[in-house]
mmCIF file of N, CA and C in Angstrom:
data_model
loop_
_atom_site.group_PDB
_atom_site.id
_atom_site.type_symbol
_atom_site.label_atom_id
_atom_site.label_comp_id
_atom_site.label_asym_id
_atom_site.label_seq_id
_atom_site.Cartn_x
_atom_site.Cartn_y
_atom_site.Cartn_z
ATOM 1 N N UNK H 218 0.851 -1.181 0.000
ATOM 2 C CA UNK H 218 0.000 0.000 0.000
ATOM 3 C C UNK H 218 0.897 1.245 0.000
ATOM 4 N N UNK H 219 0.492 2.271 -0.706
ATOM 5 C CA UNK H 219 1.313 3.478 -0.801
ATOM 6 C C UNK H 219 1.283 4.319 0.473
ATOM 7 N N UNK H 220 0.432 3.964 1.433
ATOM 8 C CA UNK H 220 0.349 4.686 2.691
ATOM 9 C C UNK H 220 0.178 3.696 3.829
ATOM 10 N N UNK H 221 0.817 3.957 4.955
ATOM 11 C CA UNK H 221 0.692 3.053 6.101
ATOM 12 C C UNK H 221 -0.569 3.328 6.904
ATOM 13 N N UNK H 222 -1.239 4.447 6.626
ATOM 14 C CA UNK H 222 -2.494 4.772 7.299
ATOM 15 C C UNK H 222 -3.250 5.788 6.467
ATOM 16 N N UNK H 223 -4.533 5.942 6.779
ATOM 17 C CA UNK H 223 -5.395 6.948 6.131
ATOM 18 C C UNK H 223 -5.511 6.773 4.621
ATOM 19 N N UNK H 224 -5.527 5.554 4.174
ATOM 20 C CA UNK H 224 -5.762 5.285 2.754
ATOM 21 C C UNK H 224 -4.506 5.327 1.913
ATOM 22 N N UNK H 225 -4.596 4.790 0.742
ATOM 23 C CA UNK H 225 -3.494 4.734 -0.209
ATOM 24 C C UNK H 225 -3.917 3.858 -1.367
ATOM 25 N N UNK H 226 -2.955 3.462 -2.186
ATOM 26 C CA UNK H 226 -3.251 2.634 -3.342
ATOM 27 C C UNK H 226 -2.248 1.501 -3.480
ATOM 28 N N UNK H 227 -2.743 0.334 -3.904
ATOM 29 C CA UNK H 227 -1.916 -0.772 -4.358
ATOM 30 C C UNK H 227 -1.739 -0.561 -5.857
ATOM 31 N N UNK H 228 -0.508 -0.689 -6.358
ATOM 32 C CA UNK H 228 -0.245 -0.569 -7.791
ATOM 33 C C UNK H 228 0.418 -1.844 -8.280
ATOM 34 N N UNK H 229 0.062 -2.263 -9.495
ATOM 35 C CA UNK H 229 0.691 -3.415 -10.124
ATOM 36 C C UNK H 229 0.736 -3.188 -11.624
ATOM 37 N N UNK H 230 1.609 -3.932 -12.287
ATOM 38 C CA UNK H 230 1.730 -3.856 -13.736
ATOM 39 C C UNK H 230 0.878 -4.963 -14.347
ATOM 40 N N UNK H 231 0.053 -4.617 -15.310
ATOM 41 C CA UNK H 231 -0.789 -5.585 -16.016
ATOM 42 C C UNK H 231 -0.394 -5.529 -17.494
ATOM 43 N N UNK H 232 0.111 -6.654 -18.032
ATOM 44 C CA UNK H 232 0.552 -6.701 -19.426
ATOM 45 C C UNK H 232 -0.128 -7.864 -20.141
ATOM 46 N N UNK H 233 -0.223 -7.741 -21.446
ATOM 47 C CA UNK H 233 -0.781 -8.799 -22.287
ATOM 48 C C UNK H 233 0.370 -9.680 -22.766
ATOM 49 N N UNK H 234 0.267 -10.998 -22.532
ATOM 50 C CA UNK H 234 1.307 -11.939 -22.959
ATOM 51 C C UNK H 234 0.672 -13.145 -23.644
ATOM 52 N N UNK H 235 1.442 -13.760 -24.544
ATOM 53 C CA UNK H 235 0.964 -14.982 -25.182
ATOM 54 C C UNK H 235 1.270 -16.189 -24.298
ATOM 55 N N UNK H 236 0.985 -17.383 -24.811
ATOM 56 C CA UNK H 236 1.149 -18.612 -24.024
ATOM 57 C C UNK H 236 2.596 -18.854 -23.577
ATOM 58 N N UNK H 237 3.559 -18.307 -24.318
ATOM 59 C CA UNK H 237 4.980 -18.475 -23.957
ATOM 60 C C UNK H 237 5.508 -17.337 -23.091
ATOM 61 N N UNK H 238 4.644 -16.423 -22.695
ATOM 62 C CA UNK H 238 5.053 -15.315 -21.835
ATOM 63 C C UNK H 238 5.652 -14.144 -22.581
ATOM 64 N N UNK H 239 5.533 -14.130 -23.912
ATOM 65 C CA UNK H 239 6.036 -13.017 -24.712
ATOM 66 C C UNK H 239 4.968 -11.926 -24.806
ATOM 67 N N UNK H 240 5.431 -10.714 -24.990
ATOM 68 C CA UNK H 240 4.515 -9.576 -25.102
ATOM 69 C C UNK H 240 3.591 -9.758 -26.293
ATOM 70 N N UNK H 241 2.313 -9.453 -26.089
ATOM 71 C CA UNK H 241 1.303 -9.563 -27.143
ATOM 72 C C UNK H 241 0.399 -8.345 -27.079
ATOM 73 N N UNK H 242 -0.366 -8.125 -28.157
ATOM 74 C CA UNK H 242 -1.247 -6.958 -28.174
ATOM 75 C C UNK H 242 -2.674 -7.321 -28.557
ATOM 76 N N UNK H 243 -3.042 -8.595 -28.475
ATOM 77 C CA UNK H 243 -4.393 -8.997 -28.875
ATOM 78 C C UNK H 243 -5.314 -9.288 -27.685
ATOM 79 N N UNK H 244 -4.953 -8.895 -26.493
ATOM 80 C CA UNK H 244 -5.836 -9.090 -25.329
ATOM 81 C C UNK H 244 -7.038 -8.138 -25.417
ATOM 82 N N UNK H 245 -8.154 -8.590 -24.903
ATOM 83 C CA UNK H 245 -9.366 -7.782 -24.886
ATOM 84 C C UNK H 245 -9.272 -6.763 -23.751
ATOM 85 N N UNK H 246 -9.258 -5.496 -24.076
ATOM 86 C CA UNK H 246 -9.149 -4.427 -23.068
ATOM 87 C C UNK H 246 -10.308 -4.452 -22.075
ATOM 88 N N UNK H 247 -11.460 -4.972 -22.497
ATOM 89 C CA UNK H 247 -12.630 -5.009 -21.617
ATOM 90 C C UNK H 247 -12.434 -5.979 -20.451
ATOM 91 N N UNK H 248 -11.541 -6.951 -20.583
ATOM 92 C CA UNK H 248 -11.305 -7.936 -19.514
ATOM 93 C C UNK H 248 -10.006 -7.676 -18.760
ATOM 94 N N UNK H 249 -9.352 -6.546 -19.064
ATOM 95 C CA UNK H 249 -8.079 -6.223 -18.401
ATOM 96 C C UNK H 249 -8.302 -5.979 -16.911
ATOM 97 N N UNK H 250 -7.550 -6.677 -16.046
ATOM 98 C CA UNK H 250 -7.677 -6.443 -14.602
ATOM 99 C C UNK H 250 -7.194 -5.036 -14.240
ATOM 100 N N UNK H 251 -7.701 -4.474 -13.156
ATOM 101 C CA UNK H 251 -7.273 -3.121 -12.761
ATOM 102 C C UNK H 251 -5.790 -3.085 -12.367
ATOM 103 N N UNK H 252 -5.145 -1.944 -12.649
ATOM 104 C CA UNK H 252 -3.733 -1.765 -12.313
ATOM 105 C C UNK H 252 -3.537 -1.155 -10.927
ATOM 106 N N UNK H 253 -4.587 -0.600 -10.352
ATOM 107 C CA UNK H 253 -4.471 -0.047 -8.998
ATOM 108 C C UNK H 253 -5.798 -0.231 -8.281
ATOM 109 N N UNK H 254 -5.720 -0.244 -6.970
ATOM 110 C CA UNK H 254 -6.929 -0.314 -6.154
ATOM 111 C C UNK H 254 -6.673 0.401 -4.837
ATOM 112 N N UNK H 255 -7.737 0.894 -4.267
ATOM 113 C CA UNK H 255 -7.660 1.626 -3.001
ATOM 114 C C UNK H 255 -7.350 0.653 -1.862
ATOM 115 N N UNK H 256 -6.516 1.078 -0.939
ATOM 116 C CA UNK H 256 -6.261 0.293 0.269
ATOM 117 C C UNK H 256 -6.308 1.246 1.457
ATOM 118 N N UNK H 257 -6.877 0.818 2.542
ATOM 119 C CA UNK H 257 -7.028 1.675 3.713
ATOM 120 C C UNK H 257 -6.585 0.914 4.943
ATOM 121 N N UNK H 258 -5.541 1.400 5.581
ATOM 122 C CA UNK H 258 -5.010 0.752 6.777
ATOM 123 C C UNK H 258 -5.549 1.379 8.054
ATOM 124 N N UNK H 259 -6.611 2.154 7.944
ATOM 125 C CA UNK H 259 -7.194 2.799 9.113
ATOM 126 C C UNK H 259 -6.619 4.186 9.319
ATOM 127 N N UNK H 260 -7.124 4.898 10.290
ATOM 128 C CA UNK H 260 -6.663 6.272 10.516
ATOM 129 C C UNK H 260 -5.226 6.318 11.018
ATOM 130 N N UNK H 261 -4.556 7.416 10.725
ATOM 131 C CA UNK H 261 -3.184 7.602 11.206
ATOM 132 C C UNK H 261 -3.206 7.847 12.714
ATOM 133 N N UNK H 262 -2.195 7.351 13.431
ATOM 134 C CA UNK H 262 -2.131 7.655 14.864
ATOM 135 C C UNK H 262 -1.895 9.153 15.074
ATOM 136 N N UNK H 263 -2.362 9.637 16.194
ATOM 137 C CA UNK H 263 -2.161 11.053 16.512
ATOM 138 C C UNK H 263 -2.001 11.204 18.010
ATOM 139 N N UNK H 264 -1.446 12.319 18.403
ATOM 140 C CA UNK H 264 -1.285 12.612 19.831
ATOM 141 C C UNK H 264 -2.597 13.131 20.393
ATOM 142 N N UNK H 265 -3.024 12.563 21.501
ATOM 143 C CA UNK H 265 -4.196 13.036 22.223
ATOM 144 C C UNK H 265 -3.690 13.477 23.594
ATOM 145 N N UNK H 266 -4.111 14.626 24.046
ATOM 146 C CA UNK H 266 -3.577 15.153 25.310
ATOM 147 C C UNK H 266 -4.649 15.870 26.108
ATOM 148 N N UNK H 267 -4.434 15.879 27.412
ATOM 149 C CA UNK H 267 -5.360 16.526 28.323
ATOM 150 C C UNK H 267 -4.913 17.933 28.676
ATOM 151 N N UNK H 268 -5.615 18.529 29.606
ATOM 152 C CA UNK H 268 -5.277 19.870 30.071
ATOM 153 C C UNK H 268 -4.096 19.822 31.029
ATOM 154 N N UNK H 269 -3.394 20.942 31.133
ATOM 155 C CA UNK H 269 -2.298 21.044 32.083
ATOM 156 C C UNK H 269 -2.854 21.006 33.503
ATOM 157 N N UNK H 270 -2.150 20.302 34.366
ATOM 158 C CA UNK H 270 -2.530 20.239 35.775
ATOM 159 C C UNK H 270 -2.008 21.457 36.540
ATOM 160 N N UNK H 271 -2.205 21.448 37.837
ATOM 161 C CA UNK H 271 -1.721 22.541 38.689
ATOM 162 C C UNK H 271 -0.199 22.508 38.783
ATOM 163 N N UNK H 272 0.400 23.660 39.005
ATOM 164 C CA UNK H 272 1.846 23.756 39.192
ATOM 165 C C UNK H 272 2.218 23.143 40.539
ATOM 166 N N UNK H 273 3.372 22.483 40.585
ATOM 167 C CA UNK H 273 3.815 21.846 41.836
ATOM 168 C C UNK H 273 4.321 22.869 42.853
ATOM 169 N N UNK H 274 4.527 24.117 42.451
ATOM 170 C CA UNK H 274 4.996 25.161 43.361
ATOM 171 C C UNK H 274 4.095 26.388 43.231
ATOM 172 N N UNK H 275 3.899 27.098 44.309
ATOM 173 C CA UNK H 275 3.101 28.324 44.251
ATOM 174 C C UNK H 275 3.959 29.535 43.905
ATOM 175 N N UNK H 276 5.284 29.391 43.982
ATOM 176 C CA UNK H 276 6.197 30.448 43.546
ATOM 177 C C UNK H 276 7.518 29.794 43.154
ATOM 178 N N UNK H 277 8.312 30.490 42.367
ATOM 179 C CA UNK H 277 9.567 29.903 41.900
ATOM 180 C C UNK H 277 9.288 28.855 40.814
ATOM 181 N N UNK H 278 10.291 28.041 40.604
ATOM 182 C CA UNK H 278 10.161 27.003 39.568
ATOM 183 C C UNK H 278 9.296 25.849 40.050
ATOM 184 N N UNK H 279 8.419 25.398 39.190
ATOM 185 C CA UNK H 279 7.584 24.241 39.468
ATOM 186 C C UNK H 279 7.352 23.469 38.176
ATOM 187 N N UNK H 280 6.535 22.467 38.253
ATOM 188 C CA UNK H 280 6.266 21.629 37.090
ATOM 189 C C UNK H 280 4.763 21.455 36.935
ATOM 190 N N UNK H 281 4.303 21.581 35.696
ATOM 191 C CA UNK H 281 2.928 21.242 35.353
ATOM 192 C C UNK H 281 2.989 19.980 34.495
ATOM 193 N N UNK H 282 2.039 19.098 34.678
ATOM 194 C CA UNK H 282 1.999 17.889 33.876
ATOM 195 C C UNK H 282 0.629 17.733 33.238
ATOM 196 N N UNK H 283 0.593 16.903 32.200
ATOM 197 C CA UNK H 283 -0.661 16.552 31.542
ATOM 198 C C UNK H 283 -0.519 15.173 30.934
ATOM 199 N N UNK H 284 -1.623 14.522 30.696
ATOM 200 C CA UNK H 284 -1.632 13.205 30.086
ATOM 201 C C UNK H 284 -1.475 13.350 28.572
ATOM 202 N N UNK H 285 -0.532 12.589 27.989
ATOM 203 C CA UNK H 285 -0.305 12.593 26.543
ATOM 204 C C UNK H 285 -0.280 11.137 26.091
ATOM 205 N N UNK H 286 -1.151 10.793 25.108
ATOM 206 C CA UNK H 286 -1.265 9.416 24.636
ATOM 207 C C UNK H 286 -1.220 9.415 23.103
ATOM 208 N N UNK H 287 -0.489 8.479 22.531
ATOM 209 C CA UNK H 287 -0.511 8.272 21.070
ATOM 210 C C UNK H 287 -1.653 7.291 20.797
ATOM 211 N N UNK H 288 -2.632 7.725 20.007
ATOM 212 C CA UNK H 288 -3.778 6.863 19.681
ATOM 213 C C UNK H 288 -3.823 6.597 18.186
#
């Protein structure tokens, strides 16, 4: 698939050949198999995050934290 997520396409080469595997041009175009098709591996992962929490200090340097998840 041309994309690992959020859709893409499979591509292949379709050629007309005779019984010995040589190139030919008398195949019926109406029966030619498709050269590409859509493929979808689902949505791409993304970062999901919550709100910042309270600071660990009321003055000076402190730390705020929040939940961050790759979904």
